[in-house]
Coordinates of C-alpha atoms and ligand atoms in Angstrom, one line a residue:
M1 CA 236.8 110.8 119.4
I2 CA 234.9 108.5 121.8
R3 CA 236.9 109.8 124.7
A4 CA 236.1 113.5 123.8
E5 CA 232.4 112.6 123.8
H6 CA 232.7 111.0 127.2
D7 CA 234.0 114.2 128.7
T8 CA 231.4 116.6 127.4
L9 CA 228.2 114.5 127.0
A10 CA 225.9 113.5 129.8
H11 CA 226.4 109.9 130.6
N12 CA 222.8 108.8 130.3
Y13 CA 223.7 106.1 127.7
H14 CA 226.3 103.4 127.5
P15 CA 226.8 103.1 123.7
L16 CA 228.7 100.4 121.9
P17 CA 232.2 101.6 121.0
V18 CA 231.4 102.4 117.4
V19 CA 231.4 105.9 116.0
V20 CA 229.0 106.0 113.0
A21 CA 229.7 108.5 110.3
R22 CA 227.5 107.3 107.3
A23 CA 224.7 105.0 106.6
E24 CA 222.5 103.7 103.8
G25 CA 219.7 101.2 103.9
V26 CA 220.6 98.5 106.4
W27 CA 224.3 99.4 106.5
V28 CA 226.2 101.9 108.7
E29 CA 229.8 102.8 108.3
D30 CA 232.1 104.0 111.1
V31 CA 234.7 106.8 111.0
E32 CA 237.3 104.3 109.9
G33 CA 235.2 103.0 107.0
R34 CA 234.2 99.7 108.6
R35 CA 230.7 98.5 107.7
Y36 CA 228.1 97.1 110.0
L37 CA 224.6 95.6 109.4
D38 CA 222.2 97.5 111.6
L39 CA 220.0 95.1 113.5
L40 CA 218.7 97.7 115.9
A41 CA 217.3 100.2 113.4
G42 CA 217.1 103.0 115.9
Y43 CA 214.7 101.0 118.1
S44 CA 212.4 100.8 115.1
A45 CA 212.8 104.5 114.2
L46 CA 214.5 103.3 111.0
N47 CA 211.9 100.7 109.8
F48 CA 212.5 101.8 106.2
G49 CA 216.3 101.8 106.5
H50 CA 218.7 104.6 106.7
R51 CA 218.1 107.4 104.2
H52 CA 215.3 105.7 102.3
P53 CA 215.4 107.4 98.9
G54 CA 211.7 108.3 98.8
L55 CA 211.7 109.7 102.3
I56 CA 214.9 111.7 101.7
A57 CA 213.4 113.1 98.5
A58 CA 210.2 114.1 100.4
A59 CA 212.3 115.8 103.0
H60 CA 214.5 117.6 100.5
R61 CA 211.5 118.9 98.6
Q62 CA 210.0 120.2 101.8
L63 CA 213.3 121.8 102.9
D64 CA 213.3 123.8 99.8
T65 CA 209.7 125.0 100.3
L66 CA 208.7 125.5 103.9
T67 CA 210.0 124.1 107.1
L68 CA 208.3 125.7 110.1
T69 CA 205.2 127.8 110.7
S70 CA 204.1 126.9 114.3
R71 CA 200.5 126.1 114.8
A72 CA 199.6 129.8 115.0
F73 CA 199.1 129.5 111.3
H74 CA 198.0 126.6 109.1
N75 CA 200.5 124.9 106.8
D76 CA 199.7 123.2 103.6
R77 CA 201.1 119.8 104.6
L78 CA 199.4 119.1 107.9
A79 CA 195.9 118.3 106.9
G80 CA 197.1 115.7 104.3
F81 CA 199.2 114.0 107.0
A82 CA 196.2 113.7 109.3
E83 CA 194.0 112.4 106.5
G84 CA 196.7 109.8 105.7
L85 CA 196.9 108.6 109.3
A86 CA 193.2 108.4 109.5
A87 CA 193.0 106.2 106.4
L88 CA 195.9 104.1 107.5
T89 CA 194.7 103.4 111.1
G90 CA 190.9 103.5 110.8
L91 CA 190.8 106.2 113.5
E92 CA 189.5 109.7 113.0
M93 CA 191.6 112.6 114.4
T94 CA 195.3 113.3 114.8
L95 CA 197.2 115.3 117.4
P96 CA 200.7 115.8 116.0
M97 CA 203.6 115.9 118.4
N98 CA 207.4 115.3 118.1
T99 CA 208.8 112.6 120.4
G100 CA 207.1 109.4 121.6
A101 CA 207.1 110.6 125.2
E102 CA 205.1 113.7 124.2
A103 CA 202.5 111.5 122.5
V104 CA 202.2 109.5 125.7
E105 CA 202.0 112.6 127.8
S106 CA 199.4 114.0 125.4
A107 CA 197.3 110.9 125.7
V108 CA 197.4 111.0 129.4
K109 CA 196.1 114.5 129.3
I110 CA 193.3 113.7 126.8
A111 CA 192.3 110.6 128.8
R112 CA 192.1 112.6 132.0
K113 CA 190.1 115.4 130.5
W114 CA 187.8 112.9 128.8
A115 CA 187.3 111.2 132.2
Y116 CA 186.2 114.5 133.9
E117 CA 184.1 115.9 131.0
V118 CA 182.5 112.8 129.5
K119 CA 182.7 110.0 132.1
G120 CA 182.0 112.3 135.0
V121 CA 184.9 111.2 137.2
A122 CA 185.2 113.5 140.3
P123 CA 187.7 116.3 139.9
G124 CA 191.3 115.2 140.5
E125 CA 190.3 111.5 141.0
A126 CA 191.0 110.1 137.4
T127 CA 193.2 107.0 137.3
I128 CA 195.1 105.3 134.4
V129 CA 195.9 101.6 134.5
V130 CA 199.2 100.5 133.1
A131 CA 201.2 97.3 132.9
D132 CA 204.2 96.1 134.9
G133 CA 207.4 96.2 132.9
N134 CA 206.1 99.0 130.7
F135 CA 208.3 101.4 128.7
H136 CA 206.5 104.6 127.7
G137 CA 209.3 107.2 127.8
R138 CA 211.3 109.3 130.2
T139 CA 209.4 112.3 131.4
T140 CA 208.7 112.8 135.1
T141 CA 205.0 111.7 134.7
I142 CA 205.9 108.7 132.6
V143 CA 208.6 107.4 134.9
S144 CA 206.1 107.8 137.7
F145 CA 204.4 104.7 136.5
S146 CA 207.5 102.8 135.4
T147 CA 208.4 99.7 137.3
D148 CA 212.1 99.9 136.3
E149 CA 213.9 101.2 139.3
S150 CA 216.8 102.6 137.2
A151 CA 214.3 104.7 135.3
R152 CA 212.7 106.1 138.5
A153 CA 215.2 106.2 141.3
G154 CA 216.2 109.8 142.3
F155 CA 213.5 111.4 140.0
G156 CA 210.6 111.8 142.5
P157 CA 208.3 113.2 143.6
F158 CA 206.1 111.3 141.2
T159 CA 202.8 112.1 139.5
P160 CA 199.9 110.3 141.1
G161 CA 196.9 108.7 139.4
F162 CA 198.4 105.5 137.9
R163 CA 197.7 101.9 138.9
V164 CA 200.2 99.2 137.8
V165 CA 198.9 95.6 137.1
P166 CA 200.8 92.6 135.7
Y167 CA 201.2 92.5 132.0
N168 CA 199.2 89.8 130.1
D169 CA 196.9 89.3 133.0
L170 CA 193.3 90.2 132.1
A171 CA 191.8 89.3 135.5
A172 CA 194.2 91.6 137.3
L173 CA 193.5 94.3 134.7
E174 CA 189.7 94.0 135.1
A175 CA 190.0 94.1 138.9
A176 CA 191.8 97.4 138.6
L177 CA 189.1 99.1 136.6
D178 CA 186.5 101.2 138.5
D179 CA 184.5 104.4 138.3
T180 CA 187.7 106.5 138.5
T181 CA 189.4 104.8 135.5
A182 CA 190.1 107.1 132.6
A183 CA 192.0 104.6 130.5
V184 CA 194.2 101.5 130.2
L185 CA 197.6 102.3 128.6
V186 CA 199.5 99.3 127.3
E187 CA 202.1 98.3 124.7
P188 CA 200.6 95.6 122.5
I189 CA 204.0 94.0 122.6
Q190 CA 206.5 95.2 125.3
G191 CA 209.6 96.1 123.3
E192 CA 212.1 97.4 126.0
A193 CA 211.0 94.6 128.3
G194 CA 212.5 92.2 125.8
V195 CA 209.8 91.9 123.1
L196 CA 207.2 90.3 125.4
I197 CA 204.3 89.1 123.4
P198 CA 201.0 88.7 125.3
D199 CA 198.8 85.6 124.9
D200 CA 196.5 85.5 122.0
G201 CA 193.2 87.2 123.1
Y202 CA 194.9 89.6 125.5
L203 CA 194.4 92.6 123.3
A204 CA 190.9 91.7 122.4
G205 CA 190.3 91.2 126.1
V206 CA 191.7 94.6 127.0
R207 CA 189.4 96.0 124.3
E208 CA 186.4 94.2 125.8
A209 CA 187.2 95.0 129.4
T210 CA 187.7 98.7 128.7
R211 CA 184.5 98.9 126.8
R212 CA 182.6 97.2 129.6
A213 CA 184.2 99.5 132.2
G214 CA 183.5 102.6 130.2
C215 CA 187.1 103.7 129.9
L216 CA 189.5 104.3 127.1
F217 CA 192.0 101.8 125.6
I218 CA 195.2 103.5 124.7
A219 CA 197.7 101.4 122.7
D220 CA 201.3 102.6 122.7
E221 CA 202.5 101.4 119.2
I222 CA 205.5 103.8 119.2
Q223 CA 207.8 100.8 118.8
S224 CA 205.4 98.0 117.7
G225 CA 203.6 99.9 115.0
L226 CA 204.2 100.9 111.4
G227 CA 205.0 97.6 109.8
R228 CA 207.4 96.0 112.4
T229 CA 205.2 93.0 113.3
G230 CA 204.0 92.2 109.8
T231 CA 200.9 94.3 110.0
T232 CA 200.5 98.0 110.1
L233 CA 199.8 97.9 113.8
A234 CA 200.4 95.2 116.3
V235 CA 196.8 95.4 117.4
D236 CA 195.9 94.3 113.9
H237 CA 196.9 90.8 114.8
E238 CA 193.8 90.6 117.0
S239 CA 191.7 92.9 114.8
V240 CA 191.4 95.4 117.7
R241 CA 190.9 99.1 117.4
P242 CA 192.0 101.2 120.4
D243 CA 190.4 104.5 121.3
L244 CA 193.7 106.3 121.2
L245 CA 196.7 105.0 119.3
L246 CA 200.2 106.4 119.9
L247 CA 202.7 106.5 117.1
G248 CA 206.3 107.8 116.9
K249 CA 209.7 106.4 116.0
A250 CA 209.3 105.2 112.4
L251 CA 206.7 107.9 111.8
G252 CA 209.6 110.3 111.4
G253 CA 211.2 108.1 108.6
G254 CA 214.6 108.1 110.4
I255 CA 214.9 111.8 109.5
V256 CA 213.0 113.9 112.1
P257 CA 211.2 113.2 115.3
V258 CA 207.4 112.9 114.5
S259 CA 204.9 111.4 116.9
A260 CA 201.1 111.4 117.0
V261 CA 198.1 110.6 119.1
V262 CA 195.5 109.2 116.6
G263 CA 192.0 108.6 118.0
R264 CA 188.3 108.7 118.0
R265 CA 186.8 112.0 117.2
D266 CA 184.6 112.2 120.3
V267 CA 187.5 111.6 122.6
M268 CA 190.1 113.8 120.8
S269 CA 187.5 116.6 120.8
V270 CA 187.9 117.2 124.5
L271 CA 190.9 119.3 123.5
R272 CA 190.0 122.9 122.6
P273 CA 192.2 125.8 121.5
G274 CA 194.8 126.8 124.0
E275 CA 194.6 123.7 126.1
H276 CA 197.5 121.8 124.7
G277 CA 200.1 122.3 122.0
S278 CA 203.7 122.1 120.8
T279 CA 205.8 124.6 118.9
F280 CA 207.2 122.0 116.6
G281 CA 204.4 119.5 116.5
G282 CA 202.9 119.2 113.0
N283 CA 205.5 121.3 111.3
P284 CA 205.6 121.1 107.5
L285 CA 208.9 119.2 107.4
A286 CA 207.6 116.6 109.9
A287 CA 204.2 116.4 108.1
A288 CA 205.9 115.9 104.7
V289 CA 208.1 113.1 106.0
G290 CA 205.2 111.6 108.0
S291 CA 203.0 111.6 104.9
A292 CA 205.7 109.9 102.9
V293 CA 205.9 107.2 105.6
V294 CA 202.1 106.8 105.5
D295 CA 202.4 106.4 101.7
L296 CA 205.1 103.7 102.0
L297 CA 202.9 101.8 104.5
A298 CA 199.8 102.1 102.3
T299 CA 201.5 99.9 99.7
G300 CA 201.6 97.0 102.2
E301 CA 205.1 96.1 100.9
F302 CA 206.8 96.6 104.3
Q303 CA 204.2 94.7 106.2
R304 CA 204.6 91.8 103.7
R305 CA 208.4 91.9 104.0
A306 CA 208.2 91.9 107.8
T307 CA 206.0 88.8 107.7
E308 CA 208.2 86.9 105.1
L309 CA 211.6 87.9 106.7
G310 CA 210.1 87.1 110.1
E311 CA 210.0 83.5 109.0
V312 CA 213.7 83.6 108.1
L313 CA 214.4 85.1 111.5
R314 CA 212.3 82.6 113.3
E315 CA 214.0 79.7 111.5
G316 CA 217.4 81.0 112.2
L317 CA 216.7 81.5 115.9
T318 CA 215.0 78.1 116.3
A319 CA 218.2 76.5 115.0
L320 CA 220.2 78.2 117.8
L321 CA 217.9 77.0 120.6
G322 CA 220.0 75.0 123.1
R323 CA 223.2 76.3 121.3
G324 CA 223.6 79.5 123.3
V325 CA 220.1 80.7 123.0
T326 CA 217.7 79.6 125.8
G327 CA 214.6 81.1 124.3
F328 CA 213.2 83.8 122.0
R329 CA 210.0 85.7 121.3
A330 CA 209.4 86.9 117.8
R331 CA 206.6 88.6 115.8
G332 CA 207.2 89.9 112.3
L333 CA 210.8 91.2 112.0
W334 CA 211.2 91.7 115.7
A335 CA 212.7 89.3 118.3
G336 CA 213.9 89.3 121.9
V337 CA 216.6 86.6 122.2
D338 CA 217.6 85.2 125.6
I339 CA 221.2 84.2 125.8
E340 CA 222.5 81.4 128.0
P341 CA 224.2 83.4 130.8
S342 CA 227.3 81.2 130.8
V343 CA 227.9 82.2 127.1
G344 CA 227.9 85.9 127.9
T345 CA 225.8 88.8 128.9
G346 CA 223.7 90.7 126.3
R347 CA 226.3 93.4 126.4
E348 CA 229.1 90.9 125.7
I349 CA 227.2 89.3 122.9
S350 CA 226.5 92.8 121.4
E351 CA 230.2 93.6 121.5
R352 CA 231.2 90.3 119.9
L353 CA 228.6 90.9 117.2
M354 CA 230.0 94.3 116.6
A355 CA 233.4 92.8 116.0
E356 CA 231.7 90.7 113.4
G357 CA 230.1 93.7 111.7
V358 CA 226.6 93.4 113.2
L359 CA 225.0 96.0 115.5
V360 CA 222.4 94.9 118.1
K361 CA 221.4 96.2 121.5
D362 CA 221.1 94.2 124.7
T363 CA 218.1 94.7 127.1
H364 CA 217.7 93.4 130.6
G365 CA 221.0 91.5 131.2
S366 CA 220.9 88.5 129.0
T367 CA 218.5 89.4 126.3
I368 CA 219.3 90.9 122.9
R369 CA 216.8 92.5 120.6
I370 CA 216.8 92.0 116.9
A371 CA 214.9 94.5 114.8
P372 CA 216.5 95.2 111.5
P373 CA 215.1 97.7 109.0
L374 CA 212.2 96.1 107.1
T375 CA 214.3 96.6 103.9
V376 CA 216.9 93.9 104.9
T377 CA 217.3 91.0 102.5
A378 CA 216.9 87.4 103.4
D379 CA 220.6 86.9 102.7
E380 CA 221.7 89.7 104.8
L381 CA 219.5 88.5 107.6
R382 CA 220.9 84.9 107.3
G383 CA 224.4 86.4 107.3
A384 CA 223.7 88.2 110.6
L385 CA 222.2 85.0 112.1
G386 CA 225.4 83.2 111.0
S387 CA 227.4 85.9 113.0
L388 CA 225.2 85.3 116.0
E389 CA 225.8 81.5 115.8
K390 CA 229.6 82.2 115.5
V391 CA 229.7 84.5 118.6
L392 CA 227.7 82.1 120.7
G393 CA 230.0 79.1 119.8
Ligands
PLP7 C1 210.6 104.7 122.4 C2 209.3 104.6 123.0 C3 208.6 105.6 123.7 C4 209.3 107.0 123.8 O1 209.6 107.6 122.7 P1 210.7 108.8 122.6 O2 210.6 109.3 121.2 O3 212.0 108.2 123.0 O4 210.3 109.8 123.6 C5 207.4 105.4 124.2 N1 206.8 104.2 124.1 C6 207.4 103.1 123.5 C7 206.6 101.9 123.4 C8 208.7 103.3 123.0 O5 209.3 102.2 122.5

């Protein structure tokens, strides 16, 4: 089965050799009936677990009523979704899209148009400042400002108009801002880079610097947002409000791709009819699932769980320091764990964990990322940490 896939699927991934057939909550089951605890959670697309009953019920209800209209017509689910996002985030307007990359692309377009129409940047001169080590998706424009050679090599020519500065370096960021700057686009925590958490004050500093420079602050919370770090958004840790907020992954409840740009009314209003769009963006099924996700987050239960279980995760990882783990970074229920290279590569550790019934994903050689569904129990998490201890030993 795995071999058949290898012959007919593009080889743009190197999956672990497990063929998943079923899943519920934090557990997935392979074609042979073996069970695994899912510590990746679809890169945080499964924050509420696999097939969360409330989300599945919302999807079923919508499947039986109305699934797609296109934006040529109104549908009766979309306005409620946008209102829910506004209430959840403290921002005003939503542009619904599908994938994370589309939300990023949309924000780039909005920021550029805002720069020309509102800030008065000369035509064709707008720049967007981004951070070293970023991950914002895979389109040609987005890989144009990636610093990961494997994401870029062979895909040029690239889109101009981006300036890359070191992450977590406010002085370098401020030095890159000028009259051409439309926006600063950063991840509040860099997930793909290995869960890199900037110093306290960095996000508030970005907010202040962008305000002073008269440009927009775009926070890509596609992976860090929606409960993962113990707050609704990772920027909440510094009580910062960006001008544009990018959401995706968990917004689709692990069921359908749903992404959004949520932002200030005066900024979002640069888009007028006919200037941007998406056939599937804001479809009734996506809006129904997205609204159900917003309702789950409005209870605060998942943010609370991420905080509490994050302590269990932190304790477990602290105990492994010097015993195969050289360091880790964690916030909420999210950690990047650096493995002592002599013990094994991230990939090897992932394969050994798989044999123990635990699924994780390596990133950047010797780092593994731990991001279980926020529905995991403390005992399940301790069990997985025990498996990690075993495969490191
Ligand atoms: C996953 C991710 C994206 C891209 O989302 P896709 O749905 O895969 O296009 C963008 N930004 C961040 C921070 C991500 O983690």
